[in-house]
XYZ file of C-alpha atoms in Angstrom:
217
model
C -35.528 48.741 66.591
C -38.253 48.530 63.936
C -37.337 48.868 60.236
C -39.247 52.199 60.075
C -37.350 53.767 62.999
C -34.034 52.680 61.432
C -35.004 53.848 57.945
C -36.302 57.178 59.265
C -33.355 57.903 61.469
C -32.402 61.588 61.848
C -29.203 60.988 59.770
C -31.225 59.462 56.887
C -33.868 62.252 57.129
C -31.135 64.965 56.992
C -29.561 63.185 53.989
C -32.934 63.161 52.191
C -33.637 66.824 52.998
C -30.380 67.792 51.531
C -31.413 65.897 48.378
C -34.785 67.699 48.432
C -32.894 70.990 48.615
C -31.006 70.125 45.471
C -34.207 69.057 43.768
C -35.819 72.389 44.630
C -32.730 74.350 43.534
C -32.595 72.608 40.134
C -36.379 73.035 39.777
C -36.433 76.739 40.599
C -33.566 77.635 38.306
C -35.112 75.557 35.542
C -38.549 77.027 35.977
C -37.253 80.667 35.891
C -35.012 80.119 32.872
C -37.470 77.970 30.892
C -40.300 80.388 31.526
C -38.318 83.401 30.251
C -37.104 81.482 27.181
C -40.476 79.876 26.582
C -42.199 83.268 26.788
C -39.821 84.736 24.175
C -40.185 81.705 21.880
C -43.955 81.682 22.316
C -44.236 85.328 21.311
C -42.023 84.707 18.252
C -44.275 81.782 17.281
C -47.353 83.939 17.676
C -46.136 87.047 15.901
C -45.109 85.101 12.815
C -41.741 86.547 11.824
C -40.865 85.378 8.330
C -38.637 82.353 8.378
C -37.687 82.851 12.037
C -41.093 81.736 13.369
C -41.034 78.696 11.046
C -37.584 77.772 12.245
C -38.446 78.241 15.882
C -41.623 76.177 15.309
C -39.609 73.394 13.676
C -37.142 73.193 16.533
C -39.889 73.305 19.163
C -41.770 70.431 17.458
C -38.580 68.368 17.466
C -37.842 68.975 21.190
C -41.423 68.365 22.230
C -41.339 64.901 20.656
C -38.029 63.807 22.153
C -37.872 61.957 25.444
C -36.443 64.188 28.215
C -34.160 61.357 29.274
C -32.575 61.427 25.828
C -31.866 65.147 26.164
C -30.348 64.565 29.607
C -28.055 61.830 28.190
C -27.117 64.071 25.296
C -26.296 66.989 27.537
C -24.146 65.025 29.976
C -22.516 62.421 27.790
C -22.530 63.822 24.216
C -21.695 67.448 24.757
C -18.345 66.639 26.481
C -17.247 65.046 23.225
C -17.558 68.420 21.688
C -15.486 69.986 24.451
C -18.405 71.265 26.569
C -18.097 69.530 29.941
C -20.814 69.982 32.585
C -21.405 68.964 36.172
C -24.454 66.768 36.824
C -26.373 69.805 38.134
C -25.586 72.063 35.187
C -26.363 69.244 32.750
C -29.674 68.553 34.415
C -30.617 72.228 34.443
C -29.630 72.646 30.800
C -31.589 69.642 29.657
C -34.701 70.666 31.683
C -34.578 74.201 30.413
C -34.237 73.077 26.768
C -37.114 70.649 27.014
C -39.403 72.793 29.178
C -38.864 75.952 27.121
C -40.250 74.032 24.091
C -43.286 72.913 26.095
C -43.884 76.384 27.633
C -43.555 78.095 24.263
C -46.661 76.371 22.988
C -48.548 77.210 26.244
C -47.607 80.888 25.804
C -48.630 80.935 22.164
C -51.954 79.274 23.016
C -52.490 81.735 25.864
C -51.971 84.747 23.594
C -54.311 83.227 20.920
C -56.957 82.857 23.594
C -57.047 86.668 24.144
C -59.859 88.404 22.266
C -58.354 89.956 19.062
C -60.398 92.973 19.780
C -58.022 93.747 22.693
C -55.138 94.339 20.301
C -57.328 96.387 17.930
C -58.577 98.517 20.827
C -55.074 99.064 22.168
C -53.742 100.061 18.686
C -56.633 102.476 18.260
C -55.448 104.393 21.333
C -52.124 105.009 19.688
C -50.078 102.169 21.220
C -47.529 100.455 19.075
C -47.852 96.727 18.417
C -45.286 95.804 20.981
C -46.633 98.282 23.601
C -50.052 96.654 23.180
C -48.522 93.197 23.386
C -46.621 93.959 26.572
C -49.172 96.060 28.470
C -52.515 94.663 27.258
C -52.264 91.215 25.702
C -49.596 89.463 27.736
C -51.135 90.265 31.142
C -54.459 88.773 30.061
C -52.709 85.820 28.379
C -50.682 85.038 31.511
C -53.801 84.800 33.592
C -55.266 82.264 31.124
C -51.963 80.338 31.187
C -51.827 79.855 34.955
C -53.404 76.306 35.059
C -51.273 74.783 32.244
C -48.149 76.640 33.402
C -48.476 75.300 36.892
C -49.148 71.784 35.557
C -45.978 72.025 33.475
C -43.945 73.365 36.448
C -45.176 70.458 38.537
C -44.152 68.094 35.808
C -40.706 69.754 35.737
C -40.281 69.205 39.492
C -41.043 65.498 39.113
C -38.835 65.212 36.053
C -35.807 66.198 38.119
C -35.835 62.645 39.336
C -34.599 61.554 35.921
C -31.310 63.231 36.623
C -30.505 60.424 39.021
C -29.241 58.598 35.959
C -26.395 61.117 35.702
C -25.572 60.871 39.436
C -27.207 64.202 40.451
C -27.458 63.899 44.246
C -31.136 64.918 44.336
C -33.944 63.337 46.400
C -34.404 60.057 44.544
C -30.698 59.423 44.152
C -30.103 59.851 47.890
C -33.045 57.502 48.655
C -31.369 54.893 46.425
C -28.128 55.264 48.368
C -29.951 54.718 51.693
C -31.796 51.586 50.617
C -28.741 50.319 48.823
C -27.260 49.813 52.296
C -30.198 47.758 53.399
C -32.941 46.664 50.965
C -35.438 46.597 53.787
C -35.434 50.351 53.660
C -36.723 50.432 50.079
C -40.399 50.757 50.782
C -39.997 53.279 53.575
C -37.718 55.408 51.313
C -40.161 55.356 48.425
C -42.985 56.314 50.816
C -41.231 59.247 52.293
C -39.971 60.695 48.985
C -43.517 60.286 47.604
C -44.727 62.397 50.558
C -42.040 65.000 49.945
C -42.867 65.264 46.207
C -46.563 65.492 47.016
C -46.068 68.307 49.552
C -43.960 70.384 47.126
C -46.243 69.862 44.100
C -49.472 70.339 46.092
C -48.128 73.493 47.656
C -47.414 74.851 44.127
C -50.920 73.981 43.001
C -52.345 75.832 45.994
C -50.328 78.917 45.102
C -51.680 78.734 41.568
C -55.280 78.463 42.822
C -54.707 81.461 45.086
C -53.392 83.465 42.154
C -56.356 82.518 40.034
C -58.774 83.711 42.738
C -56.832 86.912 43.318
C -56.316 87.964 39.757
C -58.950 86.014 37.865
């Protein structure tokens, strides 16, 4: 049997697909949570609450300038010292959400800033409160402007899940390492197939984003 046929045996493919499932699960949960938190933080940054916005901005600037790998290490190895123990999956999700929320907050703030200020003035002149105008008028327009950078950040998040292999999260890359650890000749075939899997997932997400831009833009 050739090396490829051995490396791509059905047992190995099933093992990798299970890892891909974990990658997608971690990615989906992290995307939803980080988007919600990032949206809230971005609005706080934009509105400019006294002291609160400055504090949020300070924390965001710190997180954006830290390596994600360091946050993963801190979540999995340091927090247990404080009595907060996590599984590899919960630690990976927590680290990704913390890091990506900071990145998304700036995208949200920039998206809101990009909306014509006259939109807020016009909404307020119709009798809407500030927050009604923000929710019904400003945010829908801002979200459309955010689609490209948001999708780019989500794709980055999906790829960043591979960093969790360092804390033994059984995601796609970790499982590929297990397979070629049994036979080093499988290393190249494993890297090729996981590259294809990552490409399919990320490219599909970019196609969805393009479709949304055409439909709503």
